[in-house]
C-alpha positions as protocol buffer text, in pm:
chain_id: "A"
residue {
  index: 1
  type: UNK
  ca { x: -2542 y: 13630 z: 705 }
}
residue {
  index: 2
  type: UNK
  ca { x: -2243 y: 13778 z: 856 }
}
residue {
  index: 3
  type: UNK
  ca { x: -1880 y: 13713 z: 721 }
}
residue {
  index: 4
  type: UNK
  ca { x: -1675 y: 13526 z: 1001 }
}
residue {
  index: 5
  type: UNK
  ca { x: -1330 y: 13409 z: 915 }
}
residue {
  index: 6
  type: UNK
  ca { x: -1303 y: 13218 z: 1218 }
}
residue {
  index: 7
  type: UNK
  ca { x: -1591 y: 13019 z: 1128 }
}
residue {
  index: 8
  type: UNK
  ca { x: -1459 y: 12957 z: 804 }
}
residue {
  index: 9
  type: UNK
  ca { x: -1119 y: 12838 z: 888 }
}
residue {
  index: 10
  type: UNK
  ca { x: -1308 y: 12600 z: 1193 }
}
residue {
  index: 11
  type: UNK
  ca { x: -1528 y: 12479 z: 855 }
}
residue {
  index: 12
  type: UNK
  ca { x: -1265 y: 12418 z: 655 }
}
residue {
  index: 13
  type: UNK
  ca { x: -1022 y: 12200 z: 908 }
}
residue {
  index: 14
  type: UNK
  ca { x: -1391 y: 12015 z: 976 }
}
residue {
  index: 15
  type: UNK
  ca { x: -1400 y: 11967 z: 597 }
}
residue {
  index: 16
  type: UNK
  ca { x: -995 y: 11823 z: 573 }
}
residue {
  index: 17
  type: UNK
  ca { x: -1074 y: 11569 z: 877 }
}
residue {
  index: 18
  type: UNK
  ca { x: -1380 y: 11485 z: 746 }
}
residue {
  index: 19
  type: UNK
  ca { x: -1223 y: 11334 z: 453 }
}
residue {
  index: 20
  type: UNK
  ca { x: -942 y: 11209 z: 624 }
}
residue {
  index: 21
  type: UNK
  ca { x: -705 y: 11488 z: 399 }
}
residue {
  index: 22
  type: UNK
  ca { x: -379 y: 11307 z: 463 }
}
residue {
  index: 23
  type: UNK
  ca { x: -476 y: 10937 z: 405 }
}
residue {
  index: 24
  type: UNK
  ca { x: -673 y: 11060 z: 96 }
}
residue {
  index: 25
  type: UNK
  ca { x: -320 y: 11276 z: -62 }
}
residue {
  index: 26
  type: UNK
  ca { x: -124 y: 10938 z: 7 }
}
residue {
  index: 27
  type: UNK
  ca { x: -360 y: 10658 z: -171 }
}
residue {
  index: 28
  type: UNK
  ca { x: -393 y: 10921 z: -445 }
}
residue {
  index: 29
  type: UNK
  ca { x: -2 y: 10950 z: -479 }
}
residue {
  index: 30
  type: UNK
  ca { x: 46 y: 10613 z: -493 }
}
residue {
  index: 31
  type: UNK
  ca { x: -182 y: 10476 z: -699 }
}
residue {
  index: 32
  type: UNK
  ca { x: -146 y: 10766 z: -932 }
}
residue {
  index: 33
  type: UNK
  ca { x: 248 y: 10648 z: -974 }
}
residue {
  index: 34
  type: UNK
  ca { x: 108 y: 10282 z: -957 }
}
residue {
  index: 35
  type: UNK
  ca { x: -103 y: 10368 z: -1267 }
}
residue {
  index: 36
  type: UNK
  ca { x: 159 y: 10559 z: -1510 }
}
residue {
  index: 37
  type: UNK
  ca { x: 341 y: 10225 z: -1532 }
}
residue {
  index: 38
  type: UNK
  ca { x: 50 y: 10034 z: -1714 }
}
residue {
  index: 39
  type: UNK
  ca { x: -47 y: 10321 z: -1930 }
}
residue {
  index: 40
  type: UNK
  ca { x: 283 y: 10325 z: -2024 }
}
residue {
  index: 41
  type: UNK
  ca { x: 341 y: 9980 z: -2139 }
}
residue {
  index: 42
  type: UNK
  ca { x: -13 y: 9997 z: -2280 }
}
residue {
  index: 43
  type: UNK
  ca { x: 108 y: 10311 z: -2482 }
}
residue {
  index: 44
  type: UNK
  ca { x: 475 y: 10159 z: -2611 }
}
residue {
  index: 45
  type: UNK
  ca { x: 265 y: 9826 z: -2698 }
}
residue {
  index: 46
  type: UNK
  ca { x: 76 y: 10012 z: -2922 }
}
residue {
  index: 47
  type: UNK
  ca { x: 339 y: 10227 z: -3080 }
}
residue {
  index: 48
  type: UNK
  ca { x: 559 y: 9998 z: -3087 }
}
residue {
  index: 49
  type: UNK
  ca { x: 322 y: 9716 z: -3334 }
}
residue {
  index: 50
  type: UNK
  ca { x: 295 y: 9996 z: -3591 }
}
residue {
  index: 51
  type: UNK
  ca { x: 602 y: 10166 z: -3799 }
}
residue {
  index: 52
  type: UNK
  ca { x: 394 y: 10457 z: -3855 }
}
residue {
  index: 53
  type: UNK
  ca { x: 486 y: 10627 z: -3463 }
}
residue {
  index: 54
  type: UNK
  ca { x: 858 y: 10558 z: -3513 }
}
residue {
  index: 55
  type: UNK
  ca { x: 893 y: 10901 z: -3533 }
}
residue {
  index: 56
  type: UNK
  ca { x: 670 y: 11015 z: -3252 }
}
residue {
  index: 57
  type: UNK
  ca { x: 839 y: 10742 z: -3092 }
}
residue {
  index: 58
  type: UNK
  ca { x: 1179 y: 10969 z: -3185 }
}
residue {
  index: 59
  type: UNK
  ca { x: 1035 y: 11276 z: -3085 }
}
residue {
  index: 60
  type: UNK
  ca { x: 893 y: 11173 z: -2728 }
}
residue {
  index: 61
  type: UNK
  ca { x: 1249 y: 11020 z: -2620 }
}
residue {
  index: 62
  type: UNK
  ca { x: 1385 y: 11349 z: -2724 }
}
residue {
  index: 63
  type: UNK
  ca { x: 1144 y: 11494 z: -2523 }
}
residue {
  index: 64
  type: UNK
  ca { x: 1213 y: 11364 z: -2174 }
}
residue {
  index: 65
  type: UNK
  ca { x: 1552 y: 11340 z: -2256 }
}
residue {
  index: 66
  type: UNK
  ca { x: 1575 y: 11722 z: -2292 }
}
residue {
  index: 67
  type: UNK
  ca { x: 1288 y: 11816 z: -2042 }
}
residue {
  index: 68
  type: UNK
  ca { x: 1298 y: 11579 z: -1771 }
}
residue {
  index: 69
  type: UNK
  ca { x: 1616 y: 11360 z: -1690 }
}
residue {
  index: 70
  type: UNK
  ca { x: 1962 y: 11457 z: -1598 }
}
residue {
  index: 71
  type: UNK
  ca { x: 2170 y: 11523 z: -1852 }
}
residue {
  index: 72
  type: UNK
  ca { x: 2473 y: 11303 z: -1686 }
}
residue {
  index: 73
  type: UNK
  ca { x: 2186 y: 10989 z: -1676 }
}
residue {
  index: 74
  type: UNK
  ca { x: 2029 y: 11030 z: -2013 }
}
residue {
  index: 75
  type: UNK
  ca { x: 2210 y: 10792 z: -2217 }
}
residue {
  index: 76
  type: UNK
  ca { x: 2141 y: 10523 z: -1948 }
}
residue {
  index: 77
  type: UNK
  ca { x: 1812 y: 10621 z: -1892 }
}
residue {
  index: 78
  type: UNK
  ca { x: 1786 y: 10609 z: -2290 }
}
residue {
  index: 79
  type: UNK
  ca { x: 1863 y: 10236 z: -2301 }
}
residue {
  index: 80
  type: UNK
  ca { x: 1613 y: 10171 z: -2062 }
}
residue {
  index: 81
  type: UNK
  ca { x: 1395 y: 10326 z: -2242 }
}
residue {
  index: 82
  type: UNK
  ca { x: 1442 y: 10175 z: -2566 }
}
residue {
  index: 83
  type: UNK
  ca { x: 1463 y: 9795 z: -2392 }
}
residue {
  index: 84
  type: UNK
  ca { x: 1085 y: 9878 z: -2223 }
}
residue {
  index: 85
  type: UNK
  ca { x: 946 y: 9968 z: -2533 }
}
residue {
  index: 86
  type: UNK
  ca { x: 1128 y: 9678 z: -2729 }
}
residue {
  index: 87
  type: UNK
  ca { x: 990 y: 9427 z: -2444 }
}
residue {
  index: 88
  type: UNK
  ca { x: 619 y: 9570 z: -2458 }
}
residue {
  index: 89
  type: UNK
  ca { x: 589 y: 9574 z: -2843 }
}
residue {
  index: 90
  type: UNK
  ca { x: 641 y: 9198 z: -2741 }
}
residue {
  index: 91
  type: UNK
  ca { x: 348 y: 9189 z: -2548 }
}
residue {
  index: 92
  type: UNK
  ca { x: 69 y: 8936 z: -2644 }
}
residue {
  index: 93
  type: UNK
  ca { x: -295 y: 9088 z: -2676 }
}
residue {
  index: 94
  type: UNK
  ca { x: -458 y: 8941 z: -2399 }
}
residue {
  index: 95
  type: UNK
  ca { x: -156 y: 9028 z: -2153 }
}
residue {
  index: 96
  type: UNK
  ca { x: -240 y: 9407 z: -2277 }
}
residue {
  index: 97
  type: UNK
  ca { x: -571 y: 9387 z: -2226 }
}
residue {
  index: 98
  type: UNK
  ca { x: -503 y: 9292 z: -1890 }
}
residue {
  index: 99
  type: UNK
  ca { x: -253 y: 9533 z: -1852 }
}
residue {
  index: 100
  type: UNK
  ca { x: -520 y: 9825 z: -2008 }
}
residue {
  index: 101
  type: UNK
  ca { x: -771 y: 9666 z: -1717 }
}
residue {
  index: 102
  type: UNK
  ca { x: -540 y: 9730 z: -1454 }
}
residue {
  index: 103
  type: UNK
  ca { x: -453 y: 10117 z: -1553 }
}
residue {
  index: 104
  type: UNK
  ca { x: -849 y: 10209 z: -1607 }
}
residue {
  index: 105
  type: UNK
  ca { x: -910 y: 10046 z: -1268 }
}
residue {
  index: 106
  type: UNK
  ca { x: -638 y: 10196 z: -1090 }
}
residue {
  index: 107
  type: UNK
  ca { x: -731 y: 10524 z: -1296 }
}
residue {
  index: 108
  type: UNK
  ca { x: -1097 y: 10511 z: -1170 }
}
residue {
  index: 109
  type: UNK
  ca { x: -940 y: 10496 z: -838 }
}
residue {
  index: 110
  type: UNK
  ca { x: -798 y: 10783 z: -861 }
}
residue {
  index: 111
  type: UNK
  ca { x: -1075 y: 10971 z: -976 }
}
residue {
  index: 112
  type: UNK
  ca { x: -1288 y: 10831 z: -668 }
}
residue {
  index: 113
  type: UNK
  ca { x: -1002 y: 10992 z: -423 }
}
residue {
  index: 114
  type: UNK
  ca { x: -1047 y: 11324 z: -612 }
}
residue {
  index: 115
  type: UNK
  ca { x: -1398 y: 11335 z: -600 }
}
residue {
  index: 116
  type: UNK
  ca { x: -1383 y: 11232 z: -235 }
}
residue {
  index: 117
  type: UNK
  ca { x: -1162 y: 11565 z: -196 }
}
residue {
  index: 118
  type: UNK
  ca { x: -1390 y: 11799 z: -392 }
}
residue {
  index: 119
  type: UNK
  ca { x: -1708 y: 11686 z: -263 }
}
residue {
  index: 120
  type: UNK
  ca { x: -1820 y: 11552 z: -570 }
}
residue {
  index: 121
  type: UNK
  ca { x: -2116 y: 11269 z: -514 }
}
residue {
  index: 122
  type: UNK
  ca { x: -2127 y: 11173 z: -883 }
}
């Protein structure tokens, strides 16, 4: 079998339409940022029922404060913070169960769209 890069550019580009490339980066975007959200509040519901993850609670503000939001936002950004994780500590447990059903279905989504990009059947 000879070695034709021609043939292999014309296979991939076959590949990328095949699979509709475009459409398949955009639903993955979005429902990747549609699916942080519930993990989220599913993750500041739980750590915010138990004193124990105070600290880690501490320590993970710090965090994205220092690594990932402007310094000249941070306070503000630091009040939201601490009013979402006050308001889903206040969650009930069937509204986080609901909430947890949401994020693993969106997640599974998301894993569909990446299979559908690497080929993978199963």
């Amino acid at each position: 079998m000879s070695l034709n890069p021609f043939r292999f550019v014309e296979r991939v580009f076959g590949r990328l339409r095949d699979i509709d490339l475009a459409r398949t980066a955009g639903s993955l975007s979005f429902t990747t940022l549609l699916a942080i959200v519930p993990l989220i509040t599913v993750a500041f519901s739980f750590v915010g029922r138990f004193p124990v993850f105070e600290d880690w609670l501490k320590v993970l503000e710090q965090f994205l404060v220092k690594h990932l939001l402007p310094f000249s936002a941070s306070t503000e950004i630091r009040g939201y913070i601490a009013g979402f994780a006050a308001q889903a500590a206040r969650l009930t447990g069937v509204s986080v169960a609901l909430i947890a059903v949401s994020a693993a279905l969106a997640m599974a989504s998301v894993e569909r769209q990446i299979n559908a990009i690497w080929g993978i059947r199963r």
